mmCIF file of C-alpha atoms in Angstrom:
data_model
loop_
_atom_site.group_PDB
_atom_site.id
_atom_site.type_symbol
_atom_site.label_atom_id
_atom_site.label_comp_id
_atom_site.label_asym_id
_atom_site.label_seq_id
_atom_site.Cartn_x
_atom_site.Cartn_y
_atom_site.Cartn_z
ATOM 1 C CA MET A 1 -15.649 30.410 18.341
ATOM 2 C CA GLY A 2 -16.067 28.315 21.481
ATOM 3 C CA CYS A 3 -14.015 25.267 22.426
ATOM 4 C CA ARG A 4 -16.696 22.712 21.554
ATOM 5 C CA ASP A 5 -17.323 24.307 18.185
ATOM 6 C CA ILE A 6 -13.691 24.328 17.154
ATOM 7 C CA ARG A 7 -12.624 20.836 18.241
ATOM 8 C CA GLU A 8 -13.493 19.186 14.939
ATOM 9 C CA THR A 9 -11.485 21.840 13.139
ATOM 10 C CA ILE A 10 -8.553 21.251 15.500
ATOM 11 C CA SER A 11 -8.684 17.580 14.484
ATOM 12 C CA ALA A 12 -8.487 18.547 10.816
ATOM 13 C CA PHE A 13 -5.771 21.072 11.666
ATOM 14 C CA VAL A 14 -3.473 18.462 13.228
ATOM 15 C CA ASP A 15 -4.005 16.316 10.130
ATOM 16 C CA GLY A 16 -2.962 19.201 7.880
ATOM 17 C CA GLU A 17 -6.427 19.268 6.354
ATOM 18 C CA ALA A 18 -7.750 22.596 7.635
ATOM 19 C CA SER A 19 -8.205 25.405 5.137
ATOM 20 C CA PRO A 20 -5.977 28.479 5.592
ATOM 21 C CA GLU A 21 -8.889 30.319 7.171
ATOM 22 C CA GLU A 22 -9.649 27.430 9.511
ATOM 23 C CA ALA A 23 -5.990 27.053 10.419
ATOM 24 C CA GLY A 24 -5.826 30.740 11.278
ATOM 25 C CA ALA A 25 -8.854 30.440 13.514
ATOM 26 C CA VAL A 26 -7.378 27.384 15.245
ATOM 27 C CA ARG A 27 -4.052 29.099 15.880
ATOM 28 C CA GLU A 28 -5.812 32.120 17.263
ATOM 29 C CA HIS A 29 -7.916 29.971 19.569
ATOM 30 C CA LEU A 30 -5.000 27.842 20.745
ATOM 31 C CA ALA A 31 -3.007 30.937 21.583
ATOM 32 C CA SER A 32 -5.554 31.827 24.234
ATOM 33 C CA CYS A 33 -6.846 28.414 25.361
ATOM 34 C CA GLU A 34 -4.645 26.115 27.407
ATOM 35 C CA ARG A 35 -7.263 23.340 27.500
ATOM 36 C CA CYS A 36 -7.467 23.150 23.731
ATOM 37 C CA ARG A 37 -3.681 23.205 23.474
ATOM 38 C CA VAL A 38 -3.627 20.058 25.613
ATOM 39 C CA LEU A 39 -6.388 18.563 23.483
ATOM 40 C CA GLU A 40 -4.444 19.350 20.321
ATOM 41 C CA ARG A 41 -1.413 17.463 21.656
ATOM 42 C CA GLN A 42 -3.614 14.512 22.588
ATOM 43 C CA MET A 43 -5.163 14.502 19.145
ATOM 44 C CA ARG A 44 -1.694 14.360 17.594
ATOM 45 C CA ALA A 45 -0.752 11.560 19.978
ATOM 46 C CA VAL A 46 -3.618 9.242 19.020
ATOM 47 C CA GLY A 47 -2.733 9.848 15.390
ATOM 48 C CA ALA A 48 0.793 8.656 16.119
ATOM 49 C CA GLY A 49 -0.595 5.703 18.064
ATOM 50 C CA VAL A 50 -2.226 4.053 15.089
ATOM 51 C CA ARG A 51 1.103 3.928 13.295
ATOM 52 C CA GLN A 52 2.550 1.877 16.150
ATOM 53 C CA ILE A 53 0.272 -0.971 15.115
ATOM 54 C CA ARG A 54 2.228 -2.483 12.271
ATOM 55 C CA GLY A 55 1.619 -6.210 12.310
ATOM 56 C CA THR A 56 3.947 -8.689 10.669
ATOM 57 C CA VAL A 57 3.882 -10.106 7.186
ATOM 58 C CA PRO A 58 3.006 -13.813 7.403
ATOM 59 C CA ASP A 59 5.863 -16.057 6.247
ATOM 60 C CA ARG A 60 3.954 -17.749 3.458
ATOM 61 C CA LEU A 61 1.692 -14.921 2.366
ATOM 62 C CA ARG A 62 3.238 -14.618 -1.083
ATOM 63 C CA GLU A 63 3.313 -18.346 -1.731
ATOM 64 C CA THR A 64 -0.274 -18.755 -0.586
ATOM 65 C CA VAL A 65 -1.628 -15.844 -2.610
ATOM 66 C CA PHE A 66 0.195 -16.847 -5.779
ATOM 67 C CA ALA A 67 -0.760 -20.517 -5.422
ATOM 68 C CA ARG A 68 -4.432 -19.614 -5.014
ATOM 69 C CA LEU A 69 -4.317 -17.269 -8.000
ATOM 70 C CA GLU A 70 -2.628 -19.875 -10.181
ATOM 71 C CA ALA A 71 -5.162 -22.494 -9.084
ATOM 72 C CA GLU A 72 -8.054 -20.367 -10.274
ATOM 73 C CA GLY A 73 -6.254 -19.255 -13.419
ATOM 74 C CA ALA A 74 -6.108 -15.596 -12.462
ATOM 75 C CA LEU A 75 -2.318 -15.471 -12.711
ATOM 76 C CA PRO A 76 -0.143 -16.616 -15.601
ATOM 77 C CA PRO A 77 2.122 -19.497 -14.556
ATOM 78 C CA PRO A 78 5.805 -18.834 -13.896
ATOM 79 C CA MET A 79 8.028 -18.869 -16.931
ATOM 80 C CA PRO A 80 9.307 -22.419 -17.567
ATOM 81 C CA ALA A 81 12.959 -23.006 -16.752
ATOM 82 C CA HIS A 82 13.932 -23.855 -20.308
ATOM 83 C CA ALA A 83 12.327 -20.677 -21.647
ATOM 84 C CA ARG A 84 14.096 -18.550 -19.113
ATOM 85 C CA SER A 85 17.342 -20.336 -19.867
ATOM 86 C CA TRP A 86 16.912 -19.747 -23.607
ATOM 87 C CA ARG A 87 16.191 -16.062 -23.147
ATOM 88 C CA TRP A 88 19.321 -15.456 -21.190
ATOM 89 C CA ALA A 89 21.383 -17.690 -23.348
ATOM 90 C CA ALA A 90 20.097 -15.637 -26.247
ATOM 91 C CA ALA A 91 22.195 -12.589 -25.418
ATOM 92 C CA PRO A 92 25.662 -14.084 -25.992
ATOM 93 C CA LEU A 93 24.348 -16.199 -28.866
ATOM 94 C CA ALA A 94 22.875 -13.158 -30.538
ATOM 95 C CA ALA A 95 26.089 -11.202 -30.081
ATOM 96 C CA ALA A 96 28.141 -14.046 -31.540
ATOM 97 C CA ALA A 97 25.784 -14.439 -34.474
ATOM 98 C CA LEU A 98 25.817 -10.727 -35.177
ATOM 99 C CA GLY A 99 29.634 -10.656 -35.067
ATOM 100 C CA LEU A 100 29.798 -13.561 -37.458
ATOM 101 C CA PHE A 101 27.347 -11.853 -39.764
ATOM 102 C CA LEU A 102 29.362 -8.639 -39.803
ATOM 103 C CA LEU A 103 32.626 -10.493 -40.418
ATOM 104 C CA THR A 104 31.247 -12.432 -43.324
ATOM 105 C CA SER A 105 29.557 -9.351 -44.716
ATOM 106 C CA GLY A 106 32.630 -7.164 -44.463
ATOM 107 C CA ASP A 107 33.488 -7.570 -48.110
ATOM 108 C CA ALA A 108 29.996 -6.616 -49.182
ATOM 109 C CA ILE A 109 30.025 -3.556 -46.896
ATOM 110 C CA ARG A 110 33.369 -2.387 -48.300
ATOM 111 C CA LYS A 111 32.077 -2.782 -51.811
ATOM 112 C CA ALA A 112 28.940 -0.838 -50.914
ATOM 113 C CA SER A 113 31.060 2.108 -49.694
ATOM 114 C CA VAL A 114 32.457 2.824 -53.150
ATOM 115 C CA PRO A 115 30.467 3.820 -56.182
ATOM 116 C CA GLY A 116 29.298 0.866 -58.121
ATOM 117 C CA PRO A 117 26.267 -1.191 -58.852
ATOM 118 C CA PRO A 118 23.869 -1.601 -55.914
ATOM 119 C CA THR A 119 24.503 -4.728 -53.887
ATOM 120 C CA ALA A 120 21.582 -6.557 -52.375
ATOM 121 C CA VAL A 121 22.108 -7.914 -48.829
ATOM 122 C CA PHE A 122 20.206 -11.091 -48.278
ATOM 123 C CA LEU A 123 19.344 -12.074 -44.745
ATOM 124 C CA THR A 124 19.359 -15.706 -43.897
ATOM 125 C CA THR A 125 16.787 -17.191 -41.550
ATOM 126 C CA GLU A 126 19.428 -17.201 -38.836
ATOM 127 C CA ASP A 127 20.077 -13.495 -39.402
ATOM 128 C CA ARG A 128 16.430 -12.694 -39.060
ATOM 129 C CA GLU A 129 16.241 -14.674 -35.825
ATOM 130 C CA THR A 130 19.254 -12.816 -34.523
ATOM 131 C CA ILE A 131 17.721 -9.441 -35.261
ATOM 132 C CA ALA A 132 14.449 -10.528 -33.718
ATOM 133 C CA LEU A 133 16.300 -11.569 -30.601
ATOM 134 C CA LEU A 134 18.014 -8.211 -30.376
ATOM 135 C CA ASP A 135 14.636 -6.506 -30.555
ATOM 136 C CA VAL A 136 13.359 -8.638 -27.736
ATOM 137 C CA LEU A 137 16.431 -8.061 -25.615
ATOM 138 C CA GLU A 138 16.163 -4.324 -26.043
ATOM 139 C CA ASP A 139 12.792 -4.394 -24.344
ATOM 140 C CA THR A 140 14.112 -5.753 -21.072
ATOM 141 C CA ALA A 141 10.990 -4.697 -19.241
ATOM 142 C CA THR A 142 9.142 -7.567 -20.870
ATOM 143 C CA PHE A 143 10.872 -10.066 -18.670
ATOM 144 C CA ASP A 144 13.431 -8.358 -16.453
ATOM 145 C CA ALA A 145 11.602 -7.745 -13.184
ATOM 146 C CA ASP A 146 13.485 -5.784 -10.565
ATOM 147 C CA GLY A 147 15.865 -7.855 -8.541
ATOM 148 C CA GLU A 148 15.412 -10.834 -10.772
ATOM 149 C CA SER A 149 18.479 -10.484 -12.935
ATOM 150 C CA GLU A 150 20.826 -11.592 -10.174
ATOM 151 C CA GLY A 151 19.354 -15.053 -10.381
ATOM 152 C CA MET A 152 19.304 -15.116 -14.141
ATOM 153 C CA ASP A 153 22.322 -17.247 -14.801
ATOM 154 C CA LEU A 154 21.872 -19.930 -17.361
ATOM 155 C CA LEU A 155 19.605 -22.588 -16.040
ATOM 156 C CA ALA A 156 19.873 -26.176 -17.064
ATOM 157 C CA PRO A 157 16.656 -27.870 -18.094
ATOM 158 C CA GLY A 158 14.874 -28.973 -14.980
ATOM 159 C CA ASP A 159 16.272 -26.200 -12.819
ATOM 160 C CA SER A 160 13.762 -24.340 -10.746
ATOM 161 C CA ALA A 161 12.179 -21.380 -12.491
ATOM 162 C CA GLU A 162 10.749 -20.017 -9.284
ATOM 163 C CA PRO A 163 11.785 -16.369 -9.152
ATOM 164 C CA PRO A 164 13.387 -15.094 -5.967
ATOM 165 C CA ALA A 165 11.155 -13.486 -3.384
ATOM 166 C CA PRO A 166 10.570 -9.778 -3.992
ATOM 167 C CA THR A 167 12.879 -7.569 -1.980
ATOM 168 C CA ARG A 168 11.577 -4.143 -2.732
ATOM 169 C CA GLY A 169 10.113 -2.337 0.271
ATOM 170 C CA ALA A 170 6.441 -1.546 0.374
ATOM 171 C CA ARG A 171 5.001 1.893 0.330
ATOM 172 C CA SER A 172 5.497 3.214 3.807
ATOM 173 C CA GLY A 173 2.506 4.463 5.669
ATOM 174 C CA ALA A 174 2.663 8.069 6.819
ATOM 175 C CA MET B 1 10.282 2.723 -12.823
ATOM 176 C CA ARG B 2 6.775 1.869 -13.916
ATOM 177 C CA THR B 3 3.856 3.356 -12.024
ATOM 178 C CA ASP B 4 1.368 1.186 -10.208
ATOM 179 C CA GLU B 5 -1.211 2.029 -12.832
ATOM 180 C CA GLU B 6 1.101 0.938 -15.654
ATOM 181 C CA LEU B 7 1.854 -2.305 -13.845
ATOM 182 C CA MET B 8 -1.831 -2.977 -13.370
ATOM 183 C CA LEU B 9 -2.445 -2.484 -17.082
ATOM 184 C CA LEU B 10 0.449 -4.807 -17.910
ATOM 185 C CA PHE B 11 -0.973 -7.400 -15.563
ATOM 186 C CA ARG B 12 -4.329 -7.033 -17.240
ATOM 187 C CA GLU B 13 -2.569 -7.897 -20.483
ATOM 188 C CA GLY B 14 -1.136 -11.047 -18.913
ATOM 189 C CA SER B 15 2.142 -10.033 -17.320
ATOM 190 C CA ARG B 16 2.824 -12.100 -14.228
ATOM 191 C CA GLU B 17 5.907 -10.018 -13.506
ATOM 192 C CA ALA B 18 3.752 -6.898 -13.247
ATOM 193 C CA PHE B 19 1.606 -8.492 -10.563
ATOM 194 C CA GLU B 20 4.695 -9.712 -8.729
ATOM 195 C CA GLU B 21 5.982 -6.150 -8.665
ATOM 196 C CA LEU B 22 2.661 -4.790 -7.418
ATOM 197 C CA PHE B 23 2.623 -7.418 -4.700
ATOM 198 C CA ALA B 24 6.190 -6.569 -3.698
ATOM 199 C CA ARG B 25 5.347 -2.886 -3.481
ATOM 200 C CA HIS B 26 2.129 -3.107 -1.526
ATOM 201 C CA HIS B 27 1.852 -6.316 0.465
ATOM 202 C CA ARG B 28 3.235 -4.774 3.649
ATOM 203 C CA ALA B 29 0.785 -1.882 3.504
ATOM 204 C CA VAL B 30 -2.077 -4.297 2.887
ATOM 205 C CA VAL B 31 -1.086 -6.462 5.855
ATOM 206 C CA ARG B 32 -0.751 -3.397 8.090
ATOM 207 C CA PHE B 33 -4.148 -2.107 7.050
ATOM 208 C CA ALA B 34 -5.785 -5.497 7.615
ATOM 209 C CA TRP B 35 -4.089 -5.810 10.994
ATOM 210 C CA ARG B 36 -5.245 -2.374 12.118
ATOM 211 C CA MET B 37 -8.786 -2.976 10.932
ATOM 212 C CA THR B 38 -9.242 -6.480 12.316
ATOM 213 C CA GLY B 39 -6.902 -6.433 15.312
ATOM 214 C CA ASP B 40 -6.204 -10.106 14.882
ATOM 215 C CA PRO B 41 -3.172 -11.577 13.075
ATOM 216 C CA ALA B 42 -4.933 -14.661 11.729
ATOM 217 C CA THR B 43 -7.876 -12.656 10.420
ATOM 218 C CA ALA B 44 -5.521 -10.051 9.011
ATOM 219 C CA GLU B 45 -3.653 -12.725 7.082
ATOM 220 C CA GLU B 46 -6.846 -14.145 5.624
ATOM 221 C CA ALA B 47 -8.035 -10.653 4.729
ATOM 222 C CA ALA B 48 -4.690 -9.779 3.121
ATOM 223 C CA GLN B 49 -4.899 -12.886 0.954
ATOM 224 C CA GLU B 50 -8.431 -12.019 -0.026
ATOM 225 C CA ILE B 51 -7.431 -8.468 -0.929
ATOM 226 C CA PHE B 52 -4.801 -9.614 -3.420
ATOM 227 C CA LEU B 53 -7.113 -12.254 -4.839
ATOM 228 C CA ARG B 54 -9.741 -9.589 -5.432
ATOM 229 C CA ILE B 55 -7.203 -7.254 -7.010
ATOM 230 C CA ALA B 56 -6.148 -9.976 -9.442
ATOM 231 C CA ARG B 57 -9.707 -10.986 -10.231
ATOM 232 C CA ALA B 58 -10.713 -7.385 -10.838
ATOM 233 C CA ALA B 59 -7.820 -6.755 -13.220
ATOM 234 C CA PRO B 60 -9.822 -7.336 -16.423
ATOM 235 C CA SER B 61 -12.130 -4.476 -15.525
ATOM 236 C CA TYR B 62 -9.440 -2.195 -14.116
ATOM 237 C CA ARG B 63 -9.363 1.321 -15.550
ATOM 238 C CA PRO B 64 -6.683 3.767 -14.432
ATOM 239 C CA THR B 65 -9.166 6.530 -13.689
ATOM 240 C CA ALA B 66 -7.959 6.846 -10.096
ATOM 241 C CA LYS B 67 -4.747 6.184 -8.241
ATOM 242 C CA PHE B 68 -4.044 2.487 -7.920
ATOM 243 C CA THR B 69 -3.626 2.803 -4.169
ATOM 244 C CA THR B 70 -7.044 4.415 -3.793
ATOM 245 C CA TRP B 71 -8.556 1.526 -5.734
ATOM 246 C CA MET B 72 -6.513 -0.977 -3.717
ATOM 247 C CA TYR B 73 -7.654 0.453 -0.390
ATOM 248 C CA THR B 74 -11.258 0.410 -1.588
ATOM 249 C CA ILE B 75 -10.900 -3.318 -2.151
ATOM 250 C CA ALA B 76 -8.998 -3.699 1.114
ATOM 251 C CA ARG B 77 -11.663 -1.964 3.137
ATOM 252 C CA ARG B 78 -14.456 -4.018 1.604
ATOM 253 C CA SER B 79 -12.528 -7.214 2.256
ATOM 254 C CA THR B 80 -11.833 -6.433 5.894
ATOM 255 C CA LEU B 81 -15.432 -5.324 6.349
ATOM 256 C CA ASN B 82 -16.595 -8.743 5.217
ATOM 257 C CA TYR B 83 -14.372 -10.420 7.782
ATOM 258 C CA LEU B 84 -15.530 -8.084 10.518
ATOM 259 C CA ARG B 85 -19.181 -8.712 9.694
ATOM 260 C CA ASP B 86 -18.518 -12.392 10.130
ATOM 261 C CA THR B 87 -17.107 -11.941 13.582
ATOM 262 C CA GLU B 88 -18.823 -9.033 15.225
ATOM 263 C CA GLU B 89 -22.092 -7.256 15.323
ATOM 264 C CA GLU B 90 -22.528 -4.169 13.255
ATOM 265 C CA GLY B 91 -23.172 -0.824 14.858
ATOM 266 C CA GLU B 92 -21.406 1.480 17.199
ATOM 267 C CA LYS B 93 -19.702 -0.304 20.020
ATOM 268 C CA VAL B 94 -18.601 2.847 21.775
ATOM 269 C CA PRO B 95 -21.172 5.603 22.221
ATOM 270 C CA ILE B 96 -19.955 9.063 21.400
ATOM 271 C CA LEU B 97 -18.794 11.182 24.311
ATOM 272 C CA GLN B 98 -19.157 8.782 27.172
ATOM 273 C CA GLU B 99 -18.468 9.627 30.747
ATOM 274 C CA GLY B 100 -14.744 9.280 30.211
ATOM 275 C CA GLU B 101 -14.562 12.651 28.547
ATOM 276 C CA ALA B 102 -13.949 15.524 30.845
ATOM 277 C CA GLU B 103 -16.351 18.424 30.576
ATOM 278 C CA ASP B 104 -13.673 20.711 29.281
ATOM 279 C CA GLY B 105 -12.699 18.288 26.533
ATOM 280 C CA VAL B 106 -9.337 17.426 28.062
ATOM 281 C CA TYR B 107 -8.800 13.761 28.730
ATOM 282 C CA PRO B 108 -6.930 12.545 31.834
ATOM 283 C CA VAL B 109 -4.403 10.522 29.922
ATOM 284 C CA HIS B 110 -0.864 11.191 28.791
ATOM 285 C CA LEU B 111 0.053 9.905 25.365
ATOM 286 C CA PRO B 112 3.483 10.387 23.864
ATOM 287 C CA GLY B 113 3.005 12.311 20.670
ATOM 288 C CA PRO B 114 5.061 13.017 17.579
ATOM 289 C CA GLU B 115 5.770 16.512 18.825
ATOM 290 C CA ASP B 116 7.504 15.136 21.887
ATOM 291 C CA ARG B 117 11.259 15.502 21.401
ATOM 292 C CA ASN B 118 12.197 13.254 24.304
ATOM 293 C CA PRO B 119 13.075 9.882 22.752
ATOM 294 C CA GLU B 120 11.968 7.963 25.822
ATOM 295 C CA ARG B 121 8.559 9.523 25.685
ATOM 296 C CA MET B 122 8.328 8.877 21.964
ATOM 297 C CA VAL B 123 8.301 5.180 22.676
ATOM 298 C CA TRP B 124 4.885 3.698 23.124
ATOM 299 C CA GLU B 125 5.168 1.169 25.891
ATOM 300 C CA ALA B 126 3.831 -2.271 25.171
ATOM 301 C CA GLN B 127 1.035 -1.881 27.655
ATOM 302 C CA LEU B 128 -0.109 1.399 26.154
ATOM 303 C CA ALA B 129 0.104 -0.060 22.654
ATOM 304 C CA ASP B 130 -2.115 -2.958 23.715
ATOM 305 C CA ARG B 131 -4.674 -0.618 25.229
ATOM 306 C CA PHE B 132 -4.593 1.548 22.149
ATOM 307 C CA ARG B 133 -5.119 -1.468 19.895
ATOM 308 C CA ALA B 134 -8.070 -2.558 22.024
ATOM 309 C CA ALA B 135 -9.569 0.933 21.929
ATOM 310 C CA LEU B 136 -9.111 1.114 18.171
ATOM 311 C CA GLY B 137 -10.875 -2.219 17.815
ATOM 312 C CA GLU B 138 -13.898 -0.904 19.676
ATOM 313 C CA LEU B 139 -14.454 1.989 17.309
ATOM 314 C CA PRO B 140 -17.328 1.672 14.875
ATOM 315 C CA GLU B 141 -15.895 0.265 11.660
ATOM 316 C CA ALA B 142 -16.756 3.353 9.634
ATOM 317 C CA TYR B 143 -14.831 5.605 12.013
ATOM 318 C CA ARG B 144 -11.936 3.188 12.368
ATOM 319 C CA ALA B 145 -11.575 2.899 8.594
ATOM 320 C CA ALA B 146 -11.422 6.673 8.122
ATOM 321 C CA PHE B 147 -8.955 7.089 10.963
ATOM 322 C CA VAL B 148 -6.690 4.201 9.929
ATOM 323 C CA LEU B 149 -6.623 5.220 6.267
ATOM 324 C CA ASN B 150 -5.661 8.783 7.128
ATOM 325 C CA ARG B 151 -3.379 8.419 10.140
ATOM 326 C CA GLY B 152 -2.113 4.909 9.492
ATOM 327 C CA ASP B 153 -1.775 4.770 5.726
ATOM 328 C CA GLY B 154 -1.305 8.431 4.930
ATOM 329 C CA LEU B 155 -4.274 8.953 2.639
ATOM 330 C CA SER B 156 -5.566 12.500 2.411
ATOM 331 C CA TYR B 157 -9.110 13.319 3.485
ATOM 332 C CA ASP B 158 -10.022 13.490 -0.192
ATOM 333 C CA GLU B 159 -8.564 10.036 -0.857
ATOM 334 C CA VAL B 160 -10.272 8.608 2.223
ATOM 335 C CA ALA B 161 -13.541 10.074 0.935
ATOM 336 C CA GLN B 162 -13.024 8.262 -2.388
ATOM 337 C CA VAL B 163 -12.239 4.962 -0.684
ATOM 338 C CA LEU B 164 -15.225 5.130 1.653
ATOM 339 C CA GLY B 165 -17.588 6.728 -0.844
ATOM 340 C CA ILE B 166 -18.463 9.633 1.411
ATOM 341 C CA THR B 167 -17.900 13.394 1.439
ATOM 342 C CA VAL B 168 -14.738 15.054 2.689
ATOM 343 C CA GLN B 169 -16.802 16.694 5.426
ATOM 344 C CA ALA B 170 -17.993 13.269 6.539
ATOM 345 C CA VAL B 171 -14.381 12.101 6.652
ATOM 346 C CA LYS B 172 -13.481 15.077 8.800
ATOM 347 C CA THR B 173 -16.298 14.282 11.219
ATOM 348 C CA ARG B 174 -15.531 10.566 11.378
ATOM 349 C CA ILE B 175 -11.872 11.151 12.141
ATOM 350 C CA PHE B 176 -12.756 13.667 14.841
ATOM 351 C CA ARG B 177 -15.248 11.239 16.388
ATOM 352 C CA ALA B 178 -12.651 8.469 16.249
ATOM 353 C CA ARG B 179 -10.210 10.668 18.136
ATOM 354 C CA GLU B 180 -12.809 11.546 20.757
ATOM 355 C CA MET B 181 -13.701 7.904 21.307
ATOM 356 C CA LEU B 182 -10.083 6.787 21.513
ATOM 357 C CA LEU B 183 -9.249 9.469 24.047
ATOM 358 C CA SER B 184 -12.376 8.693 26.019
ATOM 359 C CA ARG B 185 -11.577 4.991 26.137
ATOM 360 C CA LEU B 186 -7.931 5.503 27.032
ATOM 361 C CA SER B 187 -8.939 7.962 29.758
ATOM 362 C CA LYS B 188 -11.245 5.363 31.269
ATOM 363 C CA ASP B 189 -8.360 2.900 31.309
ATOM 364 C CA VAL B 190 -6.310 5.394 33.270
ATOM 365 C CA SER B 191 -9.022 6.434 35.700
ATOM 366 C CA GLY B 192 -10.716 3.134 36.141
#
């Protein structure tokens, strides 16, 4: 194969996209052709060149994009401060309520552990709410975005609910 | 960690947090792509905004039949193409194989490449980077898109073919032509 005929395959070869047969032909050609060896290096170089163009992320890109999306209703609004506060206040409250429930039910549990007539356990409305809260808390993915928990201290009503800026790195280009 | 596709489905169901995570993961890549395609920071910013707006608007019809990133780059390419059409004429701006190419296919220009172990030569000087950016901007959009997606963003030829809606063979040819034109242009800078 002549130089002109194999150049396109050399391009695919430096990109790792040549088939095994094509790669073999390229290696064989390069072994005997100094000009195409130089061309191969230049082809690799321009591939590296495009990765030097990286740009910079505009300061207010996130704010602008999210504001525009909220304005046209394409993005749910941020969680209100009081709702976020309640969710995170729910954990200790739920634990306290559960402990209280177990303490007050201790007698019934002990009685249930020995043979005797079946004992019905009635759940109060508060108990049901506690259990429901535990179910919600178990599914942390529903509201615990990465990096957000650090700022999830109890918020007083009126505190800002704006989540912190994302910190996770973007997918790196090859 | 949830996949991009899972996050997109969650966003479709109304999860703001899912979109925030997708934005956090991909906004840098989107800005880079827009920058490389438009060559202008202000246009790149506008295009990057438009790309995320389109992603959000398209969420209701999103189906995870392909990788999220392939879908994202399809939107990104269409968005940048719109901006480019507004600012420049369509068509090839650099004819294939101009006089800058030597007859033997070797171009009179030295470019530091990834195979070069010398750290000093690995550094692209500012002047060379500027010339490269200018040369990239003069490529026909179809060639530039194929080249940037593969060499800049790391998409395989197959993925580039999906994004551009062309065959893998066409991708191979476009990337080769892009390389030829870049080398030709950079050679002219050196010789002329």
